[in-house]
């Protein structure tokens, strides 16, 4: 495992000095995030999410499987994510790096464990057939804050995906091709969004939202918060880094509450726009 | 399975007979084990964790040394017999890696690593029994083991779990409660009251989070008192065992010792 390349001393000093004056190298305000660009592919559940130069591609596909004997009434969701050297030269193939562990666990917590998708609605025949949704996250480029981008891509892909309609008659199961019957969207309980804040060694410097890779590397701690627009926290993750006062944590959470509402509006708007371009023929 | 058990009954008792804000029985044992420089065994109710600390010592992997500070290396081992359901987890398990990573990053800003450049401090965590509060017990035990090893710390890190059952917050959850209600773990540096670690994995409203977060920060102070007492008792026994030749020194030294020991830890 190579050591992460450390930025040069002038680079570091410049960043700290400018952050002290609440200026960021890309001209954003400290608590401003890069506007996400969502591009939808031809298939349902295929989303390309870009935040600045960070790009993540997420795709969902579903198939029928036999459920596990412990949970005969629930569908299965699996998340596959891997950081390859394609995203950034910092990553290597082989043994999972710390970043990869953080990313996989966070995606798992945000998208799966917080019950975003109603798993019981994925059941077709109890104990016999359930839907197995496979969410694949491809990290195309990492220019900082890969985590938020991946979470956003993942959740939008799930919202965008529609599964084929299924008809059950006695023991027979018919899956209708999307061209025959309109596919139906997944039953979602809520839509969590993830926000990452970076803290710096100098405690007088304000925290920044959505750090770039340079900011992330020079930061002295990250605080990730996943929450939905209904003010419900799903994940709060601050592992180590500079110690924070409890009031500061609460302040940042309140900032995140506002950001979640904004982001929710953007996502809903984009999904609507995309849906209106897909003409659904009603026969 | 959990839903059939009453988490908090009408009289305000929990499934194991505790009150809402009551912590489980804590025992701390700082006696040395094997060749470890510092070791500690802690129990929170039925959760039992043992931590051994080696170092600061010369780094095994030369490539990983840092020229200006020591490297912390945390390894977690969960005994297969620690849960009711016997299950072997391999070391590559993402959950265990995450646990190790959060312990490591909790202690990185607390241990004064800058005093030991080019060296390595190993923290080996062995989980012997699990009944909720795994991260909490691991962090508390690691703090005590580091104290036992005489490694300079900025503060004692105290971790507590808390949860919310509908609207009533409660502290120090068992596995049964953890499976059923939203819960969080907070690690606090009691001197400044700052938090070094906050993790929460289940859905919870922001306002509820605020309540339980404040409460866990206060509860950490209680754990801090316990830790101080355990560390002091251990130091006391060491001083006694050294058997200072004249009794007079011991008698006069009594107060001095106590004061210095307590001040250092306060």
PDB file of N, CA, C and O in Angstrom, chain A residues 1 3 95-96 98 101 104-105 109 113-115 189-190 227-228 230-247 249-250 253-254 257, chain B residues 62-67 94-95 97-98 101-102 104-106 109 183 189 193-207 209-210 213-214 217:
ATOM      1  N   UNK A   1       0.869  -1.199   0.000  1.00  0.00           N
ATOM      2  CA  UNK A   1       0.000   0.000   0.000  1.00  0.00           C
ATOM      3  C   UNK A   1       0.896   1.236   0.000  1.00  0.00           C
ATOM      4  O   UNK A   1       1.660   1.427   0.934  1.00  0.00           O
ATOM      5  N   UNK A   3       1.932   5.157   0.333  1.00  0.00           N
ATOM      6  CA  UNK A   3       1.439   6.260   1.140  1.00  0.00           C
ATOM      7  C   UNK A   3       0.793   7.281   0.223  1.00  0.00           C
ATOM      8  O   UNK A   3       1.258   7.485  -0.896  1.00  0.00           O
ATOM      9  N   UNK A  95      -6.078  -5.593  -2.364  1.00  0.00           N
ATOM     10  CA  UNK A  95      -6.692  -5.535  -1.048  1.00  0.00           C
ATOM     11  C   UNK A  95      -7.476  -4.237  -0.883  1.00  0.00           C
ATOM     12  O   UNK A  95      -7.043  -3.175  -1.342  1.00  0.00           O
ATOM     13  N   UNK A  96      -8.641  -4.350  -0.219  1.00  0.00           N
ATOM     14  CA  UNK A  96      -9.509  -3.194  -0.055  1.00  0.00           C
ATOM     15  C   UNK A  96      -8.809  -2.111   0.757  1.00  0.00           C
ATOM     16  O   UNK A  96      -8.300  -2.368   1.841  1.00  0.00           O
ATOM     17  N   UNK A  98      -8.665   1.637   2.808  1.00  0.00           N
ATOM     18  CA  UNK A  98      -9.546   2.208   3.829  1.00  0.00           C
ATOM     19  C   UNK A  98     -10.704   2.963   3.196  1.00  0.00           C
ATOM     20  O   UNK A  98     -11.843   2.885   3.658  1.00  0.00           O
ATOM     21  N   UNK A 101     -13.353   0.585   2.105  1.00  0.00           N
ATOM     22  CA  UNK A 101     -14.138   0.061   3.227  1.00  0.00           C
ATOM     23  C   UNK A 101     -15.168   1.103   3.650  1.00  0.00           C
ATOM     24  O   UNK A 101     -16.349   0.795   3.832  1.00  0.00           O
ATOM     25  N   UNK A 104     -17.958   1.347   0.909  1.00  0.00           N
ATOM     26  CA  UNK A 104     -18.869   0.203   0.866  1.00  0.00           C
ATOM     27  C   UNK A 104     -19.787   0.187   2.073  1.00  0.00           C
ATOM     28  O   UNK A 104     -20.997  -0.023   1.947  1.00  0.00           O
ATOM     29  N   UNK A 105     -19.201   0.433   3.247  1.00  0.00           N
ATOM     30  CA  UNK A 105     -20.009   0.392   4.460  1.00  0.00           C
ATOM     31  C   UNK A 105     -21.033   1.517   4.464  1.00  0.00           C
ATOM     32  O   UNK A 105     -22.172   1.334   4.865  1.00  0.00           O
ATOM     33  N   UNK A 109     -25.031   1.264   4.588  1.00  0.00           N
ATOM     34  CA  UNK A 109     -25.837   1.845   5.664  1.00  0.00           C
ATOM     35  C   UNK A 109     -26.878   2.799   5.120  1.00  0.00           C
ATOM     36  O   UNK A 109     -28.025   2.798   5.560  1.00  0.00           O
ATOM     37  N   UNK A 113     -29.460  -0.417   4.881  1.00  0.00           N
ATOM     38  CA  UNK A 113     -29.878  -0.596   6.270  1.00  0.00           C
ATOM     39  C   UNK A 113     -30.860   0.444   6.731  1.00  0.00           C
ATOM     40  O   UNK A 113     -31.528   0.262   7.739  1.00  0.00           O
ATOM     41  N   UNK A 114     -30.932   1.591   6.046  1.00  0.00           N
ATOM     42  CA  UNK A 114     -31.889   2.601   6.489  1.00  0.00           C
ATOM     43  C   UNK A 114     -33.260   2.346   5.872  1.00  0.00           C
ATOM     44  O   UNK A 114     -34.140   3.188   5.955  1.00  0.00           O
ATOM     45  N   UNK A 115     -33.442   1.177   5.248  1.00  0.00           N
ATOM     46  CA  UNK A 115     -34.762   0.775   4.730  1.00  0.00           C
ATOM     47  C   UNK A 115     -35.304   1.723   3.675  1.00  0.00           C
ATOM     48  O   UNK A 115     -36.464   2.123   3.747  1.00  0.00           O
ATOM     49  N   UNK A 189     -39.399   4.018   0.946  1.00  0.00           N
ATOM     50  CA  UNK A 189     -39.847   4.631   2.200  1.00  0.00           C
ATOM     51  C   UNK A 189     -39.390   6.077   2.296  1.00  0.00           C
ATOM     52  O   UNK A 189     -40.112   6.934   2.761  1.00  0.00           O
ATOM     53  N   UNK A 190     -38.166   6.326   1.876  1.00  0.00           N
ATOM     54  CA  UNK A 190     -37.633   7.684   1.961  1.00  0.00           C
ATOM     55  C   UNK A 190     -36.388   7.773   1.082  1.00  0.00           C
ATOM     56  O   UNK A 190     -35.899   6.755   0.600  1.00  0.00           O
ATOM     57  N   UNK A 227     -29.175  12.045   5.523  1.00  0.00           N
ATOM     58  CA  UNK A 227     -30.509  12.324   6.034  1.00  0.00           C
ATOM     59  C   UNK A 227     -31.460  12.572   4.881  1.00  0.00           C
ATOM     60  O   UNK A 227     -31.032  12.741   3.739  1.00  0.00           O
ATOM     61  N   UNK A 228     -32.766  12.549   5.166  1.00  0.00           N
ATOM     62  CA  UNK A 228     -33.740  12.774   4.109  1.00  0.00           C
ATOM     63  C   UNK A 228     -34.382  14.133   4.293  1.00  0.00           C
ATOM     64  O   UNK A 228     -34.110  14.838   5.271  1.00  0.00           O
ATOM     65  N   UNK A 230     -37.192  14.861   5.129  1.00  0.00           N
ATOM     66  CA  UNK A 230     -38.164  14.914   6.239  1.00  0.00           C
ATOM     67  C   UNK A 230     -37.450  15.078   7.580  1.00  0.00           C
ATOM     68  O   UNK A 230     -37.988  14.737   8.627  1.00  0.00           O
ATOM     69  N   UNK A 231     -36.223  15.555   7.558  1.00  0.00           N
ATOM     70  CA  UNK A 231     -35.448  15.794   8.762  1.00  0.00           C
ATOM     71  C   UNK A 231     -35.192  14.533   9.585  1.00  0.00           C
ATOM     72  O   UNK A 231     -35.152  14.569  10.803  1.00  0.00           O
ATOM     73  N   UNK A 232     -35.032  13.410   8.898  1.00  0.00           N
ATOM     74  CA  UNK A 232     -34.686  12.209   9.645  1.00  0.00           C
ATOM     75  C   UNK A 232     -33.247  11.841   9.316  1.00  0.00           C
ATOM     76  O   UNK A 232     -32.898  11.686   8.148  1.00  0.00           O
ATOM     77  N   UNK A 233     -32.434  11.699  10.345  1.00  0.00           N
ATOM     78  CA  UNK A 233     -31.042  11.302  10.129  1.00  0.00           C
ATOM     79  C   UNK A 233     -30.998   9.809   9.885  1.00  0.00           C
ATOM     80  O   UNK A 233     -31.717   9.053  10.528  1.00  0.00           O
ATOM     81  N   UNK A 234     -30.175   9.381   8.953  1.00  0.00           N
ATOM     82  CA  UNK A 234     -30.026   7.949   8.727  1.00  0.00           C
ATOM     83  C   UNK A 234     -28.666   7.484   9.218  1.00  0.00           C
ATOM     84  O   UNK A 234     -28.544   6.463   9.862  1.00  0.00           O
ATOM     85  N   UNK A 235     -27.652   8.233   8.878  1.00  0.00           N
ATOM     86  CA  UNK A 235     -26.310   7.876   9.318  1.00  0.00           C
ATOM     87  C   UNK A 235     -25.592   9.148   9.747  1.00  0.00           C
ATOM     88  O   UNK A 235     -25.686  10.164   9.075  1.00  0.00           O
ATOM     89  N   UNK A 236     -24.946   9.077  10.882  1.00  0.00           N
ATOM     90  CA  UNK A 236     -24.029  10.139  11.266  1.00  0.00           C
ATOM     91  C   UNK A 236     -22.697   9.446  11.475  1.00  0.00           C
ATOM     92  O   UNK A 236     -22.624   8.461  12.193  1.00  0.00           O
ATOM     93  N   UNK A 237     -21.687   9.899  10.796  1.00  0.00           N
ATOM     94  CA  UNK A 237     -20.422   9.195  10.886  1.00  0.00           C
ATOM     95  C   UNK A 237     -19.306  10.198  11.047  1.00  0.00           C
ATOM     96  O   UNK A 237     -19.004  10.951  10.147  1.00  0.00           O
ATOM     97  N   UNK A 238     -18.756  10.226  12.235  1.00  0.00           N
ATOM     98  CA  UNK A 238     -17.563  11.047  12.425  1.00  0.00           C
ATOM     99  C   UNK A 238     -16.584  10.139  13.118  1.00  0.00           C
ATOM    100  O   UNK A 238     -16.681   9.907  14.304  1.00  0.00           O
ATOM    101  N   UNK A 239     -15.688   9.560  12.353  1.00  0.00           N
ATOM    102  CA  UNK A 239     -14.737   8.639  12.953  1.00  0.00           C
ATOM    103  C   UNK A 239     -13.437   9.385  13.148  1.00  0.00           C
ATOM    104  O   UNK A 239     -12.718   9.635  12.203  1.00  0.00           O
ATOM    105  N   UNK A 240     -13.174   9.756  14.365  1.00  0.00           N
ATOM    106  CA  UNK A 240     -11.907  10.397  14.685  1.00  0.00           C
ATOM    107  C   UNK A 240     -11.778  11.777  14.085  1.00  0.00           C
ATOM    108  O   UNK A 240     -12.764  12.458  13.852  1.00  0.00           O
ATOM    109  N   UNK A 241     -10.550  12.159  13.827  1.00  0.00           N
ATOM    110  CA  UNK A 241     -10.306  13.510  13.338  1.00  0.00           C
ATOM    111  C   UNK A 241     -10.359  14.494  14.479  1.00  0.00           C
ATOM    112  O   UNK A 241     -10.458  14.110  15.636  1.00  0.00           O
ATOM    113  N   UNK A 242     -10.315  15.788  14.158  1.00  0.00           N
ATOM    114  CA  UNK A 242     -10.292  16.791  15.217  1.00  0.00           C
ATOM    115  C   UNK A 242     -11.521  16.652  16.104  1.00  0.00           C
ATOM    116  O   UNK A 242     -12.629  16.464  15.610  1.00  0.00           O
ATOM    117  N   UNK A 243     -11.339  16.740  17.420  1.00  0.00           N
ATOM    118  CA  UNK A 243     -12.494  16.700  18.305  1.00  0.00           C
ATOM    119  C   UNK A 243     -13.369  17.939  18.114  1.00  0.00           C
ATOM    120  O   UNK A 243     -12.857  19.041  17.928  1.00  0.00           O
ATOM    121  N   UNK A 244     -14.683  17.731  18.130  1.00  0.00           N
ATOM    122  CA  UNK A 244     -15.610  18.844  17.928  1.00  0.00           C
ATOM    123  C   UNK A 244     -16.463  19.046  19.161  1.00  0.00           C
ATOM    124  O   UNK A 244     -16.772  18.094  19.863  1.00  0.00           O
ATOM    125  N   UNK A 245     -16.882  20.282  19.367  1.00  0.00           N
ATOM    126  CA  UNK A 245     -17.811  20.556  20.463  1.00  0.00           C
ATOM    127  C   UNK A 245     -19.181  20.020  20.066  1.00  0.00           C
ATOM    128  O   UNK A 245     -19.541  20.061  18.891  1.00  0.00           O
ATOM    129  N   UNK A 246     -19.954  19.498  21.037  1.00  0.00           N
ATOM    130  CA  UNK A 246     -21.278  18.961  20.708  1.00  0.00           C
ATOM    131  C   UNK A 246     -22.164  19.977  19.979  1.00  0.00           C
ATOM    132  O   UNK A 246     -22.927  19.601  19.083  1.00  0.00           O
ATOM    133  N   UNK A 247     -22.049  21.258  20.339  1.00  0.00           N
ATOM    134  CA  UNK A 247     -22.884  22.272  19.687  1.00  0.00           C
ATOM    135  C   UNK A 247     -22.549  22.403  18.206  1.00  0.00           C
ATOM    136  O   UNK A 247     -23.434  22.629  17.384  1.00  0.00           O
ATOM    137  N   UNK A 249     -21.468  20.019  16.275  1.00  0.00           N
ATOM    138  CA  UNK A 249     -22.061  18.883  15.578  1.00  0.00           C
ATOM    139  C   UNK A 249     -23.529  19.172  15.270  1.00  0.00           C
ATOM    140  O   UNK A 249     -24.010  18.960  14.158  1.00  0.00           O
ATOM    141  N   UNK A 250     -24.235  19.714  16.262  1.00  0.00           N
ATOM    142  CA  UNK A 250     -25.656  20.000  16.061  1.00  0.00           C
ATOM    143  C   UNK A 250     -25.846  21.092  15.009  1.00  0.00           C
ATOM    144  O   UNK A 250     -26.777  21.040  14.211  1.00  0.00           O
ATOM    145  N   UNK A 253     -25.422  19.576  11.622  1.00  0.00           N
ATOM    146  CA  UNK A 253     -26.581  18.752  11.272  1.00  0.00           C
ATOM    147  C   UNK A 253     -27.715  19.641  10.769  1.00  0.00           C
ATOM    148  O   UNK A 253     -28.389  19.310   9.792  1.00  0.00           O
ATOM    149  N   UNK A 254     -27.877  20.790  11.415  1.00  0.00           N
ATOM    150  CA  UNK A 254     -28.938  21.689  10.959  1.00  0.00           C
ATOM    151  C   UNK A 254     -28.647  22.253   9.578  1.00  0.00           C
ATOM    152  O   UNK A 254     -29.566  22.473   8.789  1.00  0.00           O
ATOM    153  N   UNK A 257     -29.649  19.636   7.162  1.00  0.00           N
ATOM    154  CA  UNK A 257     -31.102  19.556   6.992  1.00  0.00           C
ATOM    155  C   UNK A 257     -31.548  20.446   5.841  1.00  0.00           C
ATOM    156  O   UNK A 257     -32.309  20.032   4.956  1.00  0.00           O
TER     157      UNK A 257
ATOM    158  N   UNK B  62       8.720  -1.328   7.706  1.00  0.00           N
ATOM    159  CA  UNK B  62       9.514  -0.124   7.551  1.00  0.00           C
ATOM    160  C   UNK B  62       8.837   0.892   6.632  1.00  0.00           C
ATOM    161  O   UNK B  62       8.880   2.095   6.850  1.00  0.00           O
ATOM    162  N   UNK B  63       8.191   0.377   5.604  1.00  0.00           N
ATOM    163  CA  UNK B  63       7.620   1.265   4.590  1.00  0.00           C
ATOM    164  C   UNK B  63       6.524   2.155   5.169  1.00  0.00           C
ATOM    165  O   UNK B  63       6.209   3.205   4.634  1.00  0.00           O
ATOM    166  N   UNK B  64       5.928   1.709   6.294  1.00  0.00           N
ATOM    167  CA  UNK B  64       4.788   2.450   6.804  1.00  0.00           C
ATOM    168  C   UNK B  64       5.147   3.495   7.851  1.00  0.00           C
ATOM    169  O   UNK B  64       4.276   4.202   8.337  1.00  0.00           O
ATOM    170  N   UNK B  65       6.399   3.573   8.232  1.00  0.00           N
ATOM    171  CA  UNK B  65       6.759   4.522   9.285  1.00  0.00           C
ATOM    172  C   UNK B  65       6.595   5.958   8.791  1.00  0.00           C
ATOM    173  O   UNK B  65       6.754   6.249   7.613  1.00  0.00           O
ATOM    174  N   UNK B  66       6.277   6.825   9.734  1.00  0.00           N
ATOM    175  CA  UNK B  66       6.179   8.239   9.412  1.00  0.00           C
ATOM    176  C   UNK B  66       7.325   8.941  10.131  1.00  0.00           C
ATOM    177  O   UNK B  66       7.614   8.630  11.283  1.00  0.00           O
ATOM    178  N   UNK B  67       7.938   9.883   9.441  1.00  0.00           N
ATOM    179  CA  UNK B  67       9.148  10.463  10.016  1.00  0.00           C
ATOM    180  C   UNK B  67       8.863  11.415  11.169  1.00  0.00           C
ATOM    181  O   UNK B  67       9.736  11.724  11.959  1.00  0.00           O
ATOM    182  N   UNK B  94     -15.816  -6.714   6.287  1.00  0.00           N
ATOM    183  CA  UNK B  94     -15.893  -5.252   6.203  1.00  0.00           C
ATOM    184  C   UNK B  94     -16.296  -4.630   7.539  1.00  0.00           C
ATOM    185  O   UNK B  94     -15.846  -3.561   7.897  1.00  0.00           O
ATOM    186  N   UNK B  95     -17.153  -5.339   8.280  1.00  0.00           N
ATOM    187  CA  UNK B  95     -17.605  -4.785   9.561  1.00  0.00           C
ATOM    188  C   UNK B  95     -16.447  -4.684  10.555  1.00  0.00           C
ATOM    189  O   UNK B  95     -16.319  -3.711  11.288  1.00  0.00           O
ATOM    190  N   UNK B  97     -13.238  -4.542   9.747  1.00  0.00           N
ATOM    191  CA  UNK B  97     -12.304  -3.538   9.258  1.00  0.00           C
ATOM    192  C   UNK B  97     -12.781  -2.145   9.637  1.00  0.00           C
ATOM    193  O   UNK B  97     -12.000  -1.291  10.023  1.00  0.00           O
ATOM    194  N   UNK B  98     -14.089  -1.948   9.542  1.00  0.00           N
ATOM    195  CA  UNK B  98     -14.631  -0.637   9.874  1.00  0.00           C
ATOM    196  C   UNK B  98     -14.461  -0.350  11.363  1.00  0.00           C
ATOM    197  O   UNK B  98     -14.106   0.766  11.753  1.00  0.00           O
ATOM    198  N   UNK B 101     -10.963   0.560  11.924  1.00  0.00           N
ATOM    199  CA  UNK B 101     -10.668   1.890  11.387  1.00  0.00           C
ATOM    200  C   UNK B 101     -11.234   2.976  12.291  1.00  0.00           C
ATOM    201  O   UNK B 101     -10.596   4.014  12.498  1.00  0.00           O
ATOM    202  N   UNK B 102     -12.426   2.735  12.872  1.00  0.00           N
ATOM    203  CA  UNK B 102     -12.965   3.797  13.727  1.00  0.00           C
ATOM    204  C   UNK B 102     -12.223   3.878  15.050  1.00  0.00           C
ATOM    205  O   UNK B 102     -12.061   4.970  15.590  1.00  0.00           O
ATOM    206  N   UNK B 104      -9.053   3.262  15.374  1.00  0.00           N
ATOM    207  CA  UNK B 104      -7.784   3.898  15.011  1.00  0.00           C
ATOM    208  C   UNK B 104      -7.957   5.409  14.881  1.00  0.00           C
ATOM    209  O   UNK B 104      -7.204   6.190  15.460  1.00  0.00           O
ATOM    210  N   UNK B 105      -8.988   5.813  14.162  1.00  0.00           N
ATOM    211  CA  UNK B 105      -9.122   7.254  13.938  1.00  0.00           C
ATOM    212  C   UNK B 105      -9.614   7.980  15.186  1.00  0.00           C
ATOM    213  O   UNK B 105      -9.427   9.185  15.316  1.00  0.00           O
ATOM    214  N   UNK B 106     -10.227   7.238  16.130  1.00  0.00           N
ATOM    215  CA  UNK B 106     -10.597   7.871  17.398  1.00  0.00           C
ATOM    216  C   UNK B 106      -9.357   8.227  18.189  1.00  0.00           C
ATOM    217  O   UNK B 106      -9.294   9.273  18.830  1.00  0.00           O
ATOM    218  N   UNK B 109      -6.039  11.448  17.049  1.00  0.00           N
ATOM    219  CA  UNK B 109      -5.838  12.799  17.571  1.00  0.00           C
ATOM    220  C   UNK B 109      -5.612  12.859  19.081  1.00  0.00           C
ATOM    221  O   UNK B 109      -5.320  13.926  19.607  1.00  0.00           O
ATOM    222  N   UNK B 183     -29.904   3.759  17.509  1.00  0.00           N
ATOM    223  CA  UNK B 183     -28.900   3.960  18.558  1.00  0.00           C
ATOM    224  C   UNK B 183     -27.665   4.634  17.985  1.00  0.00           C
ATOM    225  O   UNK B 183     -27.422   4.579  16.791  1.00  0.00           O
ATOM    226  N   UNK B 189     -14.048  13.380  24.804  1.00  0.00           N
ATOM    227  CA  UNK B 189     -12.863  13.708  25.593  1.00  0.00           C
ATOM    228  C   UNK B 189     -13.369  14.540  26.761  1.00  0.00           C
ATOM    229  O   UNK B 189     -13.712  15.704  26.592  1.00  0.00           O
ATOM    230  N   UNK B 193     -14.936  18.179  26.807  1.00  0.00           N
ATOM    231  CA  UNK B 193     -16.315  17.886  26.427  1.00  0.00           C
ATOM    232  C   UNK B 193     -16.484  17.716  24.930  1.00  0.00           C
ATOM    233  O   UNK B 193     -17.605  17.573  24.441  1.00  0.00           O
ATOM    234  N   UNK B 194     -15.383  17.739  24.184  1.00  0.00           N
ATOM    235  CA  UNK B 194     -15.480  17.583  22.734  1.00  0.00           C
ATOM    236  C   UNK B 194     -15.655  16.122  22.349  1.00  0.00           C
ATOM    237  O   UNK B 194     -15.200  15.235  23.047  1.00  0.00           O
ATOM    238  N   UNK B 195     -16.292  15.906  21.214  1.00  0.00           N
ATOM    239  CA  UNK B 195     -16.502  14.536  20.771  1.00  0.00           C
ATOM    240  C   UNK B 195     -15.496  14.193  19.677  1.00  0.00           C
ATOM    241  O   UNK B 195     -15.227  14.999  18.805  1.00  0.00           O
ATOM    242  N   UNK B 196     -14.928  12.982  19.771  1.00  0.00           N
ATOM    243  CA  UNK B 196     -14.017  12.564  18.709  1.00  0.00           C
ATOM    244  C   UNK B 196     -14.703  11.608  17.759  1.00  0.00           C
ATOM    245  O   UNK B 196     -14.284  11.457  16.640  1.00  0.00           O
ATOM    246  N   UNK B 197     -15.747  10.955  18.210  1.00  0.00           N
ATOM    247  CA  UNK B 197     -16.417   9.985  17.346  1.00  0.00           C
ATOM    248  C   UNK B 197     -17.928  10.024  17.570  1.00  0.00           C
ATOM    249  O   UNK B 197     -18.378  10.073  18.706  1.00  0.00           O
ATOM    250  N   UNK B 198     -18.648  10.073  16.509  1.00  0.00           N
ATOM    251  CA  UNK B 198     -20.112   9.927  16.573  1.00  0.00           C
ATOM    252  C   UNK B 198     -20.483   8.969  15.464  1.00  0.00           C
ATOM    253  O   UNK B 198     -20.120   9.183  14.317  1.00  0.00           O
ATOM    254  N   UNK B 199     -21.189   7.902  15.771  1.00  0.00           N
ATOM    255  CA  UNK B 199     -21.696   7.067  14.693  1.00  0.00           C
ATOM    256  C   UNK B 199     -23.136   6.706  15.002  1.00  0.00           C
ATOM    257  O   UNK B 199     -23.496   6.409  16.131  1.00  0.00           O
ATOM    258  N   UNK B 200     -23.927   6.769  13.950  1.00  0.00           N
ATOM    259  CA  UNK B 200     -25.309   6.346  14.085  1.00  0.00           C
ATOM    260  C   UNK B 200     -25.683   5.658  12.788  1.00  0.00           C
ATOM    261  O   UNK B 200     -25.287   6.102  11.726  1.00  0.00           O
ATOM    262  N   UNK B 201     -26.421   4.568  12.867  1.00  0.00           N
ATOM    263  CA  UNK B 201     -26.692   3.802  11.650  1.00  0.00           C
ATOM    264  C   UNK B 201     -28.169   3.636  11.370  1.00  0.00           C
ATOM    265  O   UNK B 201     -28.541   3.025  10.387  1.00  0.00           O
ATOM    266  N   UNK B 202     -29.017   4.111  12.237  1.00  0.00           N
ATOM    267  CA  UNK B 202     -30.441   3.856  12.012  1.00  0.00           C
ATOM    268  C   UNK B 202     -31.205   5.169  11.931  1.00  0.00           C
ATOM    269  O   UNK B 202     -30.730   6.191  12.354  1.00  0.00           O
ATOM    270  N   UNK B 203     -32.397   5.089  11.380  1.00  0.00           N
ATOM    271  CA  UNK B 203     -33.151   6.296  11.111  1.00  0.00           C
ATOM    272  C   UNK B 203     -33.671   6.946  12.391  1.00  0.00           C
ATOM    273  O   UNK B 203     -34.244   6.283  13.242  1.00  0.00           O
ATOM    274  N   UNK B 204     -33.446   8.253  12.515  1.00  0.00           N
ATOM    275  CA  UNK B 204     -33.837   8.966  13.729  1.00  0.00           C
ATOM    276  C   UNK B 204     -34.084  10.430  13.385  1.00  0.00           C
ATOM    277  O   UNK B 204     -33.347  11.018  12.603  1.00  0.00           O
ATOM    278  N   UNK B 205     -35.128  11.000  13.975  1.00  0.00           N
ATOM    279  CA  UNK B 205     -35.425  12.400  13.688  1.00  0.00           C
ATOM    280  C   UNK B 205     -34.372  13.314  14.307  1.00  0.00           C
ATOM    281  O   UNK B 205     -33.837  13.010  15.375  1.00  0.00           O
ATOM    282  N   UNK B 206     -34.106  14.433  13.639  1.00  0.00           N
ATOM    283  CA  UNK B 206     -33.049  15.350  14.083  1.00  0.00           C
ATOM    284  C   UNK B 206     -33.244  15.787  15.537  1.00  0.00           C
ATOM    285  O   UNK B 206     -32.300  15.804  16.329  1.00  0.00           O
ATOM    286  N   UNK B 207     -34.489  16.109  15.905  1.00  0.00           N
ATOM    287  CA  UNK B 207     -34.737  16.610  17.264  1.00  0.00           C
ATOM    288  C   UNK B 207     -34.438  15.547  18.320  1.00  0.00           C
ATOM    289  O   UNK B 207     -33.860  15.829  19.369  1.00  0.00           O
ATOM    290  N   UNK B 209     -32.386  13.128  17.921  1.00  0.00           N
ATOM    291  CA  UNK B 209     -30.934  12.963  17.915  1.00  0.00           C
ATOM    292  C   UNK B 209     -30.283  13.949  18.874  1.00  0.00           C
ATOM    293  O   UNK B 209     -29.399  13.585  19.634  1.00  0.00           O
ATOM    294  N   UNK B 210     -30.754  15.201  18.839  1.00  0.00           N
ATOM    295  CA  UNK B 210     -30.196  16.229  19.712  1.00  0.00           C
ATOM    296  C   UNK B 210     -30.279  15.832  21.177  1.00  0.00           C
ATOM    297  O   UNK B 210     -29.298  15.950  21.920  1.00  0.00           O
ATOM    298  N   UNK B 213     -27.989  12.813  21.987  1.00  0.00           N
ATOM    299  CA  UNK B 213     -26.587  13.201  21.812  1.00  0.00           C
ATOM    300  C   UNK B 213     -26.079  13.924  23.054  1.00  0.00           C
ATOM    301  O   UNK B 213     -25.019  13.603  23.598  1.00  0.00           O
ATOM    302  N   UNK B 214     -26.880  14.858  23.570  1.00  0.00           N
ATOM    303  CA  UNK B 214     -26.484  15.606  24.775  1.00  0.00           C
ATOM    304  C   UNK B 214     -26.362  14.653  25.960  1.00  0.00           C
ATOM    305  O   UNK B 214     -25.454  14.733  26.764  1.00  0.00           O
ATOM    306  N   UNK B 217     -23.266  12.539  25.933  1.00  0.00           N
ATOM    307  CA  UNK B 217     -22.090  13.336  26.297  1.00  0.00           C
ATOM    308  C   UNK B 217     -21.978  13.444  27.822  1.00  0.00           C
ATOM    309  O   UNK B 217     -20.888  13.370  28.379  1.00  0.00           O
TER     310      UNK B 217
END
